[in-house]
């Protein structure tokens, strides 16, 4: 399970250091793609398979847009010996990632945010809103 928040920077070559704690659970290769809210998401190979299995259960007429959104910019990632992966230009543009990045654990996957976007996301978060959402889950 992916937990925690880590800050890193994108280097001049478009490489991003994946936090060691996350790399251990991700394994030797993983998938990065666009996420909701203009962030990127990273899935281990096993979680990616579960995710794509769910997409494949949806009727094609309903899943077309989801498939395009998820698969069109997805990239296989294998960290180099320093734990870095190259993030494609299209993914960097989608998430407005230029330099400072925040990784957030989201349970079964990781979210990758530009530091500015993450700060704005946190500003919009209210305890009352989260409490209401948790109540619907029975928490």
mmCIF file of C-alpha atoms in Angstrom:
data_model
loop_
_atom_site.group_PDB
_atom_site.id
_atom_site.type_symbol
_atom_site.label_atom_id
_atom_site.label_comp_id
_atom_site.label_asym_id
_atom_site.label_seq_id
_atom_site.Cartn_x
_atom_site.Cartn_y
_atom_site.Cartn_z
ATOM 1 C CA UNK A 1 0.000 0.000 0.000
ATOM 2 C CA UNK A 2 1.325 3.401 -0.982
ATOM 3 C CA UNK A 3 1.330 5.901 1.874
ATOM 4 C CA UNK A 4 2.937 9.253 2.526
ATOM 5 C CA UNK A 5 3.963 12.401 0.736
ATOM 6 C CA UNK A 6 7.377 13.046 -0.800
ATOM 7 C CA UNK A 7 8.819 16.098 -2.540
ATOM 8 C CA UNK A 8 11.284 15.817 -5.419
ATOM 9 C CA UNK A 9 12.340 17.768 -8.496
ATOM 10 C CA UNK A 10 12.304 17.036 -12.201
ATOM 11 C CA UNK A 11 15.785 17.352 -13.676
ATOM 12 C CA UNK A 12 16.720 19.174 -16.888
ATOM 13 C CA UNK A 13 16.436 15.935 -18.892
ATOM 14 C CA UNK A 14 12.836 15.311 -17.778
ATOM 15 C CA UNK A 15 13.832 12.620 -15.285
ATOM 16 C CA UNK A 16 12.039 12.175 -12.014
ATOM 17 C CA UNK A 17 13.423 10.389 -8.965
ATOM 18 C CA UNK A 18 10.885 7.883 -7.638
ATOM 19 C CA UNK A 19 10.973 7.762 -3.814
ATOM 20 C CA UNK A 20 12.753 4.614 -2.598
ATOM 21 C CA UNK A 21 9.818 3.635 -0.398
ATOM 22 C CA UNK A 22 7.571 3.618 -3.449
ATOM 23 C CA UNK A 23 10.115 1.912 -5.733
ATOM 24 C CA UNK A 24 10.326 -1.055 -3.387
ATOM 25 C CA UNK A 25 6.601 -1.714 -3.761
ATOM 26 C CA UNK A 26 6.404 -0.825 -7.465
ATOM 27 C CA UNK A 27 8.994 -3.377 -8.508
ATOM 28 C CA UNK A 28 11.326 -3.240 -11.505
ATOM 29 C CA UNK A 29 8.746 -1.774 -13.890
ATOM 30 C CA UNK A 30 5.482 0.085 -13.567
ATOM 31 C CA UNK A 31 3.047 2.253 -15.520
ATOM 32 C CA UNK A 32 2.592 6.017 -15.403
ATOM 33 C CA UNK A 33 -0.360 7.781 -17.016
ATOM 34 C CA UNK A 34 -2.736 10.705 -16.688
ATOM 35 C CA UNK A 35 -4.898 10.850 -13.587
ATOM 36 C CA UNK A 36 -7.946 12.827 -12.635
ATOM 37 C CA UNK A 37 -7.453 16.410 -11.392
ATOM 38 C CA UNK A 38 -4.480 17.051 -13.702
ATOM 39 C CA UNK A 39 -2.053 14.866 -11.829
ATOM 40 C CA UNK A 40 -0.226 11.756 -12.968
ATOM 41 C CA UNK A 41 -0.759 8.295 -11.531
ATOM 42 C CA UNK A 42 1.646 5.403 -11.145
ATOM 43 C CA UNK A 43 0.512 1.785 -10.886
ATOM 44 C CA UNK A 44 2.516 -1.334 -10.150
ATOM 45 C CA UNK A 45 2.164 -3.974 -12.866
ATOM 46 C CA UNK A 46 -0.272 -5.960 -10.702
ATOM 47 C CA UNK A 47 -2.455 -2.936 -9.880
ATOM 48 C CA UNK A 48 -2.378 -1.814 -13.527
ATOM 49 C CA UNK A 49 -3.767 -5.214 -14.525
ATOM 50 C CA UNK A 50 -6.594 -4.876 -11.992
ATOM 51 C CA UNK A 51 -7.323 -1.357 -13.225
ATOM 52 C CA UNK A 52 -7.394 -2.348 -16.892
ATOM 53 C CA UNK A 53 -9.537 -5.390 -16.094
ATOM 54 C CA UNK A 54 -12.140 -3.022 -14.629
ATOM 55 C CA UNK A 55 -12.001 -0.820 -17.729
ATOM 56 C CA UNK A 56 -12.440 -3.892 -19.935
ATOM 57 C CA UNK A 57 -15.638 -4.829 -18.053
ATOM 58 C CA UNK A 58 -17.315 -1.589 -19.145
ATOM 59 C CA UNK A 59 -19.249 -1.723 -22.420
ATOM 60 C CA UNK A 60 -17.119 -0.401 -25.293
ATOM 61 C CA UNK A 61 -19.533 2.431 -26.004
ATOM 62 C CA UNK A 62 -19.015 3.744 -22.474
ATOM 63 C CA UNK A 63 -15.334 2.919 -22.118
ATOM 64 C CA UNK A 64 -14.032 4.554 -25.318
ATOM 65 C CA UNK A 65 -13.271 7.908 -23.724
ATOM 66 C CA UNK A 66 -11.822 6.309 -20.608
ATOM 67 C CA UNK A 67 -9.533 4.121 -22.707
ATOM 68 C CA UNK A 68 -8.338 7.107 -24.720
ATOM 69 C CA UNK A 69 -7.718 9.143 -21.595
ATOM 70 C CA UNK A 70 -5.858 6.373 -19.768
ATOM 71 C CA UNK A 71 -3.974 4.494 -22.483
ATOM 72 C CA UNK A 72 -3.045 7.202 -25.009
ATOM 73 C CA UNK A 73 -0.355 8.714 -22.811
ATOM 74 C CA UNK A 74 0.479 5.756 -20.592
ATOM 75 C CA UNK A 75 4.127 4.827 -20.441
ATOM 76 C CA UNK A 76 6.002 1.801 -19.194
ATOM 77 C CA UNK A 77 8.648 2.871 -16.710
ATOM 78 C CA UNK A 78 11.842 1.152 -15.636
ATOM 79 C CA UNK A 79 13.902 3.246 -13.216
ATOM 80 C CA UNK A 80 17.580 3.694 -13.987
ATOM 81 C CA UNK A 81 20.231 2.730 -11.436
ATOM 82 C CA UNK A 82 19.567 5.999 -9.569
ATOM 83 C CA UNK A 83 15.807 5.391 -9.307
ATOM 84 C CA UNK A 84 14.842 7.915 -11.997
ATOM 85 C CA UNK A 85 12.389 7.634 -14.864
ATOM 86 C CA UNK A 86 11.930 9.905 -17.852
ATOM 87 C CA UNK A 87 8.494 11.522 -17.836
ATOM 88 C CA UNK A 88 7.183 12.139 -21.344
ATOM 89 C CA UNK A 89 6.637 15.712 -22.456
ATOM 90 C CA UNK A 90 2.895 15.081 -22.906
ATOM 91 C CA UNK A 91 2.546 13.838 -19.313
ATOM 92 C CA UNK A 92 4.591 16.749 -17.956
ATOM 93 C CA UNK A 93 2.393 19.205 -19.855
ATOM 94 C CA UNK A 94 -0.829 17.515 -18.729
ATOM 95 C CA UNK A 95 0.170 17.780 -15.054
ATOM 96 C CA UNK A 96 1.909 21.178 -15.419
ATOM 97 C CA UNK A 97 5.092 19.643 -14.052
ATOM 98 C CA UNK A 98 8.074 21.872 -14.643
ATOM 99 C CA UNK A 99 10.378 21.344 -11.664
ATOM 100 C CA UNK A 100 8.988 20.765 -8.161
ATOM 101 C CA UNK A 101 6.930 17.606 -7.744
ATOM 102 C CA UNK A 102 4.961 16.003 -4.923
ATOM 103 C CA UNK A 103 4.357 12.247 -4.778
ATOM 104 C CA UNK A 104 1.358 11.210 -2.713
ATOM 105 C CA UNK A 105 0.474 7.679 -1.714
ATOM 106 C CA UNK A 106 -3.118 6.864 -2.625
ATOM 107 C CA UNK A 107 -3.431 3.317 -1.361
ATOM 108 C CA UNK A 108 -3.184 1.102 -4.443
ATOM 109 C CA UNK A 109 -1.469 3.726 -6.610
ATOM 110 C CA UNK A 110 0.652 6.890 -6.442
ATOM 111 C CA UNK A 111 -0.311 10.380 -7.530
ATOM 112 C CA UNK A 112 2.323 12.743 -8.936
ATOM 113 C CA UNK A 113 1.501 16.456 -8.706
ATOM 114 C CA UNK A 114 3.235 19.660 -9.596
ATOM 115 C CA UNK A 115 4.026 21.242 -6.234
ATOM 116 C CA UNK A 116 1.864 24.282 -7.072
ATOM 117 C CA UNK A 117 -1.138 22.152 -8.082
ATOM 118 C CA UNK A 118 -0.779 20.035 -4.932
ATOM 119 C CA UNK A 119 -0.730 23.166 -2.748
ATOM 120 C CA UNK A 120 -3.937 24.401 -4.437
ATOM 121 C CA UNK A 121 -5.555 20.984 -4.041
ATOM 122 C CA UNK A 122 -4.750 21.031 -0.330
ATOM 123 C CA UNK A 123 -6.182 24.554 0.023
ATOM 124 C CA UNK A 124 -9.516 23.329 -1.346
ATOM 125 C CA UNK A 125 -9.639 20.428 1.084
ATOM 126 C CA UNK A 126 -11.853 20.957 4.101
ATOM 127 C CA UNK A 127 -12.304 18.749 7.145
ATOM 128 C CA UNK A 128 -16.075 18.964 6.808
ATOM 129 C CA UNK A 129 -15.975 17.783 3.198
ATOM 130 C CA UNK A 130 -13.703 14.848 4.044
ATOM 131 C CA UNK A 131 -15.840 13.973 7.075
ATOM 132 C CA UNK A 132 -18.961 13.892 4.901
ATOM 133 C CA UNK A 133 -17.271 11.629 2.359
ATOM 134 C CA UNK A 134 -16.013 9.304 5.100
ATOM 135 C CA UNK A 135 -19.491 9.141 6.594
ATOM 136 C CA UNK A 136 -20.871 7.825 3.301
ATOM 137 C CA UNK A 137 -18.313 5.023 3.586
ATOM 138 C CA UNK A 138 -19.317 4.282 7.161
ATOM 139 C CA UNK A 139 -15.976 5.421 8.592
#
